[in-house]
Amino acid sequence: MAKVGPARIEALYRYPVKGLMPEPLESVPLTPMQTLPFDRAYAIENGPGPFDPENPRHLSKIHFVMLMKNEELATLRTEFDDQTSTLVIAKAGIEIARGDLRTEDGRRRIEDAIARVVTSGLRGPPRIVSSPGHSFSDIAAKCVHIVNRESVQALGAMLGTTIDVRRFRPNLVIGGLAPWSELDLVGKKLRGRSGTVLQVFKRTERCAATNVDPETGVRDLKIPSFLSKTLGHSDFGVYARVVDGGHVQTGDEFEIIDG
């Protein structure tokens, strides 16, 4: 099998609540055919929606509060506690809400805070939804999202600015590969020294959420249209399934092998 690389994990992120800002991790266990633990385990419906927790199915992100339409979300900072399912939301360094997402009262506290912050684009009262084992990813497959930091830097040079990698909502940020080369990984595997194996299966087609600065919430770039005009597509990043599980951490290296 042909080998290329290695690729190195430079950052790890999870998104306990779809649409809210990422939480950085130093290490994380990966389970075959699953997302990162608690990744997009919750979502915020934008008014009355079709999600049924008793019969969960993949739904388009248009049903949920999200950066593509609700850029005010980027002004919030969040912390999620795995053990208590408690979400803390802060704005401008001040805590504005805290709630246990397993309880009606805890969800209401968070929903009320979202309703105060998101001043446009709400179709009704926001509602936190979840179902055991369900992930509110943009795609139906349970997987991880990989972004190449060198591609982020190359895109920034093309646009004449510094781009925050968090615009692209990665789970794994990798380094050590040539810019844009991750787009050619579809069909290939990434194998870590711990035995973890990821199978890349799809490029990520970008939406207007990447136009939002994750620090300020300002819509200051037009990344998908720029990619389309300059590269002929709007792909940035790739999705990968966990084939063999294991524990990964920042600094780990992956060799790239033909699938």
CSV table of C-alpha atoms in Angstrom, one decimal:
chain,number,residue,atom,x,y,z
A,1,MET,CA,0.0,0.0,0.0
A,2,ALA,CA,1.3,3.4,-1.0
A,3,LYS,CA,2.1,5.7,2.0
A,4,VAL,CA,2.1,9.5,2.2
A,5,GLY,CA,2.4,11.8,5.1
A,6,PRO,CA,2.5,11.6,8.1
A,7,ALA,CA,-0.3,13.9,9.1
A,8,ARG,CA,-0.2,15.3,12.6
A,9,ILE,CA,-3.1,16.3,14.9
A,10,GLU,CA,-2.7,19.9,15.8
A,11,ALA,CA,-6.1,20.5,17.5
A,12,LEU,CA,-9.2,18.6,18.5
A,13,TYR,CA,-12.6,20.1,18.9
A,14,ARG,CA,-16.1,18.9,19.7
A,15,TYR,CA,-19.5,20.7,19.5
A,16,PRO,CA,-21.8,19.5,22.2
A,17,VAL,CA,-24.6,21.7,20.9
A,18,LYS,CA,-25.0,22.1,17.2
A,19,GLY,CA,-24.4,25.8,16.1
A,20,LEU,CA,-22.6,26.9,19.3
A,21,MET,CA,-18.9,27.3,19.5
A,22,PRO,CA,-16.4,24.4,19.7
A,23,GLU,CA,-14.7,23.1,22.8
A,24,PRO,CA,-11.0,22.3,22.4
A,25,LEU,CA,-9.8,18.9,23.6
A,26,GLU,CA,-6.4,17.6,24.4
A,27,SER,CA,-7.3,14.0,23.8
A,28,VAL,CA,-10.4,12.0,23.0
A,29,PRO,CA,-11.5,8.3,22.6
A,30,LEU,CA,-12.7,7.3,19.1
A,31,THR,CA,-15.3,4.5,18.7
A,32,PRO,CA,-15.9,2.7,15.4
A,33,MET,CA,-18.7,4.3,13.3
A,34,GLN,CA,-19.3,7.0,15.9
A,35,THR,CA,-18.7,10.7,16.3
A,36,LEU,CA,-16.5,12.2,19.0
A,37,PRO,CA,-18.3,11.7,22.4
A,38,PHE,CA,-21.1,14.3,22.8
A,39,ASP,CA,-20.3,15.8,19.4
A,40,ARG,CA,-23.6,17.5,18.3
A,41,ALA,CA,-25.5,15.5,20.9
A,42,TYR,CA,-27.9,18.5,21.2
A,43,ALA,CA,-29.4,20.9,18.8
A,44,ILE,CA,-31.6,24.0,19.0
A,45,GLU,CA,-34.7,23.9,16.9
A,46,ASN,CA,-35.5,27.2,15.2
A,47,GLY,CA,-39.1,27.4,16.3
A,48,PRO,CA,-41.5,24.4,15.9
A,49,GLY,CA,-39.7,21.6,14.0
A,50,PRO,CA,-40.1,18.1,12.8
A,51,PHE,CA,-37.5,16.4,15.1
A,52,ASP,CA,-39.0,13.4,17.0
A,53,PRO,CA,-36.8,12.2,19.9
A,54,GLU,CA,-38.7,8.9,19.8
A,55,ASN,CA,-37.9,8.4,16.1
A,56,PRO,CA,-34.7,10.4,15.5
A,57,ARG,CA,-33.6,10.9,11.9
A,58,HIS,CA,-31.2,13.1,10.1
A,59,LEU,CA,-32.6,16.6,9.3
A,60,SER,CA,-31.3,19.5,7.3
A,61,LYS,CA,-29.5,22.2,9.3
A,62,ILE,CA,-32.2,24.7,8.1
A,63,HIS,CA,-34.4,23.3,10.9
A,64,PHE,CA,-31.9,24.5,13.6
A,65,VAL,CA,-30.4,27.7,15.0
A,66,MET,CA,-27.0,27.9,13.2
A,67,LEU,CA,-24.2,30.2,12.2
A,68,MET,CA,-25.3,30.2,8.5
A,69,LYS,CA,-28.4,32.2,9.5
A,70,ASN,CA,-27.8,33.2,13.1
A,71,GLU,CA,-24.3,34.7,13.3
A,72,GLU,CA,-25.0,36.1,16.8
A,73,LEU,CA,-24.2,32.6,18.1
A,74,ALA,CA,-20.5,33.3,17.5
A,75,THR,CA,-20.5,35.9,20.3
A,76,LEU,CA,-21.2,33.2,22.9
A,77,ARG,CA,-18.7,31.1,24.7
A,78,THR,CA,-19.8,27.7,26.1
A,79,GLU,CA,-18.6,25.0,28.5
A,80,PHE,CA,-20.2,21.6,28.7
A,81,ASP,CA,-19.8,19.1,31.5
A,82,ASP,CA,-20.0,15.5,30.4
A,83,GLN,CA,-20.9,14.2,33.8
A,84,THR,CA,-23.8,16.5,34.6
A,85,SER,CA,-24.9,17.5,31.0
A,86,THR,CA,-24.7,21.1,32.2
A,87,LEU,CA,-24.1,23.8,29.6
A,88,VAL,CA,-22.8,27.2,30.7
A,89,ILE,CA,-23.1,30.1,28.3
A,90,ALA,CA,-21.1,33.3,28.6
A,91,LYS,CA,-21.1,36.5,26.6
A,92,ALA,CA,-18.4,39.2,26.8
A,93,GLY,CA,-16.9,37.3,29.7
A,94,ILE,CA,-20.1,37.2,31.8
A,95,GLU,CA,-22.2,34.1,32.4
A,96,ILE,CA,-25.7,34.5,31.0
A,97,ALA,CA,-27.1,31.0,31.4
A,98,ARG,CA,-26.5,27.7,33.1
A,99,GLY,CA,-28.6,24.6,32.7
A,100,ASP,CA,-28.7,20.8,32.9
A,101,LEU,CA,-29.8,19.8,29.4
A,102,ARG,CA,-31.4,16.6,30.7
A,103,THR,CA,-34.0,18.6,32.6
A,104,GLU,CA,-36.9,20.8,31.4
A,105,ASP,CA,-35.8,23.7,33.6
A,106,GLY,CA,-32.2,23.5,32.5
A,107,ARG,CA,-33.2,23.5,28.8
A,108,ARG,CA,-35.5,26.4,29.4
A,109,ARG,CA,-32.7,28.5,30.9
A,110,ILE,CA,-30.5,27.9,27.8
A,111,GLU,CA,-33.4,28.4,25.4
A,112,ASP,CA,-34.3,31.8,27.0
A,113,ALA,CA,-30.6,32.9,26.7
A,114,ILE,CA,-30.5,31.9,23.0
A,115,ALA,CA,-33.8,33.8,22.4
A,116,ARG,CA,-32.2,36.9,23.9
A,117,VAL,CA,-29.0,36.7,21.9
A,118,VAL,CA,-30.3,35.7,18.5
A,119,THR,CA,-32.2,38.8,17.4
A,120,SER,CA,-32.9,37.9,13.8
A,121,GLY,CA,-33.9,34.7,11.9
A,122,LEU,CA,-35.9,33.0,14.7
A,123,ARG,CA,-39.1,31.4,13.4
A,124,GLY,CA,-40.4,30.8,16.9
A,125,PRO,CA,-39.1,30.0,20.4
A,126,PRO,CA,-35.9,28.0,20.3
A,127,ARG,CA,-36.1,24.5,21.6
A,128,ILE,CA,-33.3,22.2,22.7
A,129,VAL,CA,-33.7,18.7,21.3
A,130,SER,CA,-31.8,15.4,21.7
A,131,SER,CA,-32.1,11.7,21.5
A,132,PRO,CA,-29.8,9.0,23.0
A,133,GLY,CA,-27.1,8.1,20.4
A,134,HIS,CA,-28.3,10.6,17.9
A,135,SER,CA,-25.9,13.2,16.4
A,136,PHE,CA,-27.1,16.4,14.7
A,137,SER,CA,-24.3,16.5,12.1
A,138,ASP,CA,-24.7,18.2,8.8
A,139,ILE,CA,-24.5,14.8,7.2
A,140,ALA,CA,-26.3,11.6,8.2
A,141,ALA,CA,-23.2,9.4,8.6
A,142,LYS,CA,-21.6,9.3,12.1
A,143,CYS,CA,-18.1,10.5,11.4
A,144,VAL,CA,-15.4,13.1,12.2
A,145,HIS,CA,-14.6,16.2,10.3
A,146,ILE,CA,-11.0,16.9,9.3
A,147,VAL,CA,-9.5,20.2,8.2
A,148,ASN,CA,-5.9,20.8,7.0
A,149,ARG,CA,-4.3,23.8,8.7
A,150,GLU,CA,-2.0,24.4,5.7
A,151,SER,CA,-5.1,24.8,3.5
A,152,VAL,CA,-6.5,27.3,6.0
A,153,GLN,CA,-3.2,29.3,5.8
A,154,ALA,CA,-3.1,29.1,2.0
A,155,LEU,CA,-6.7,30.3,1.7
A,156,GLY,CA,-5.8,33.2,4.1
A,157,ALA,CA,-2.9,34.2,1.9
A,158,MET,CA,-5.2,34.2,-1.1
A,159,LEU,CA,-7.7,36.4,0.7
A,160,GLY,CA,-5.0,38.6,2.2
A,161,THR,CA,-6.1,37.9,5.8
A,162,THR,CA,-5.6,35.5,8.7
A,163,ILE,CA,-8.3,32.9,8.9
A,164,ASP,CA,-9.4,31.2,12.1
A,165,VAL,CA,-9.6,27.4,11.6
A,166,ARG,CA,-12.8,27.3,13.7
A,167,ARG,CA,-14.7,28.9,10.8
A,168,PHE,CA,-14.7,25.4,9.3
A,169,ARG,CA,-16.0,23.5,12.3
A,170,PRO,CA,-13.4,20.8,12.4
A,171,ASN,CA,-13.1,17.9,14.8
A,172,LEU,CA,-9.5,17.2,13.9
A,173,VAL,CA,-7.1,19.9,12.6
A,174,ILE,CA,-4.2,18.3,10.9
A,175,GLY,CA,-0.8,19.6,9.8
A,176,GLY,CA,2.1,18.2,7.8
A,177,LEU,CA,0.3,17.9,4.5
A,178,ALA,CA,0.5,20.2,1.5
A,179,PRO,CA,-2.3,22.7,1.1
A,180,TRP,CA,-5.4,21.3,-0.5
A,181,SER,CA,-4.0,17.7,-0.5
A,182,GLU,CA,-6.6,16.6,2.0
A,183,LEU,CA,-9.2,16.8,-0.8
A,184,ASP,CA,-7.4,13.9,-2.5
A,185,LEU,CA,-7.7,11.7,0.6
A,186,VAL,CA,-11.2,10.5,-0.3
A,187,GLY,CA,-11.0,6.7,-0.4
A,188,LYS,CA,-7.8,6.6,1.6
A,189,LYS,CA,-7.2,5.8,5.3
A,190,LEU,CA,-5.4,7.5,8.1
A,191,ARG,CA,-3.7,5.1,10.6
A,192,GLY,CA,-2.5,6.3,14.0
A,193,ARG,CA,0.2,4.7,16.0
A,194,SER,CA,-2.3,3.6,18.6
A,195,GLY,CA,-4.1,1.5,15.9
A,196,THR,CA,-6.8,4.1,15.3
A,197,VAL,CA,-7.9,4.0,11.6
A,198,LEU,CA,-10.0,6.7,9.9
A,199,GLN,CA,-11.5,6.1,6.4
A,200,VAL,CA,-12.0,9.4,4.4
A,201,PHE,CA,-15.2,9.1,2.4
A,202,LYS,CA,-16.4,12.6,1.4
A,203,ARG,CA,-15.3,16.2,0.8
A,204,THR,CA,-17.0,18.9,2.8
A,205,GLU,CA,-19.0,21.3,0.7
A,206,ARG,CA,-18.9,24.7,2.5
A,207,CYS,CA,-21.8,27.0,3.3
A,208,ALA,CA,-22.2,30.6,4.4
A,209,ALA,CA,-21.4,29.7,8.0
A,210,THR,CA,-17.7,30.0,7.1
A,211,ASN,CA,-18.2,33.6,6.3
A,212,VAL,CA,-18.8,34.4,10.0
A,213,ASP,CA,-15.8,35.4,12.2
A,214,PRO,CA,-15.9,33.0,15.2
A,215,GLU,CA,-14.7,35.6,17.6
A,216,THR,CA,-16.9,38.6,16.7
A,217,GLY,CA,-19.9,37.1,14.9
A,218,VAL,CA,-19.3,39.6,12.0
A,219,ARG,CA,-20.0,38.2,8.5
A,220,ASP,CA,-16.7,39.5,7.0
A,221,LEU,CA,-15.8,37.1,4.3
A,222,LYS,CA,-17.4,35.2,1.4
A,223,ILE,CA,-15.5,32.0,1.5
A,224,PRO,CA,-17.7,29.5,-0.5
A,225,SER,CA,-18.1,31.9,-3.4
A,226,PHE,CA,-14.4,32.7,-3.4
A,227,LEU,CA,-13.5,29.0,-3.4
A,228,SER,CA,-15.9,28.5,-6.3
A,229,LYS,CA,-14.5,31.4,-8.4
A,230,THR,CA,-10.8,30.5,-7.8
A,231,LEU,CA,-10.8,26.7,-7.4
A,232,GLY,CA,-13.9,25.7,-9.3
A,233,HIS,CA,-15.6,24.2,-6.2
A,234,SER,CA,-16.6,25.1,-2.6
A,235,ASP,CA,-15.0,22.1,-0.9
A,236,PHE,CA,-12.9,22.6,2.2
A,237,GLY,CA,-12.1,19.7,4.6
A,238,VAL,CA,-13.1,16.1,4.5
A,239,TYR,CA,-15.3,13.6,6.4
A,240,ALA,CA,-13.9,10.3,7.8
A,241,ARG,CA,-15.5,7.3,9.4
A,242,VAL,CA,-13.8,5.7,12.4
A,243,VAL,CA,-13.0,2.2,11.2
A,244,ASP,CA,-10.8,1.1,14.2
A,245,GLY,CA,-11.1,2.9,17.5
A,246,GLY,CA,-8.5,4.2,20.0
A,247,HIS,CA,-7.5,7.1,22.0
A,248,VAL,CA,-6.0,10.1,20.1
A,249,GLN,CA,-4.5,13.3,21.3
A,250,THR,CA,-2.9,16.5,19.9
A,251,GLY,CA,0.6,15.7,18.5
A,252,ASP,CA,-0.4,12.2,17.3
A,253,GLU,CA,0.8,11.3,13.8
A,254,PHE,CA,-1.2,9.4,11.2
A,255,GLU,CA,0.2,7.7,8.2
A,256,ILE,CA,-1.9,7.9,5.0
A,257,ILE,CA,-2.4,4.7,3.2
A,258,ASP,CA,-4.5,3.6,0.2
A,259,GLY,CA,-7.9,2.3,1.2
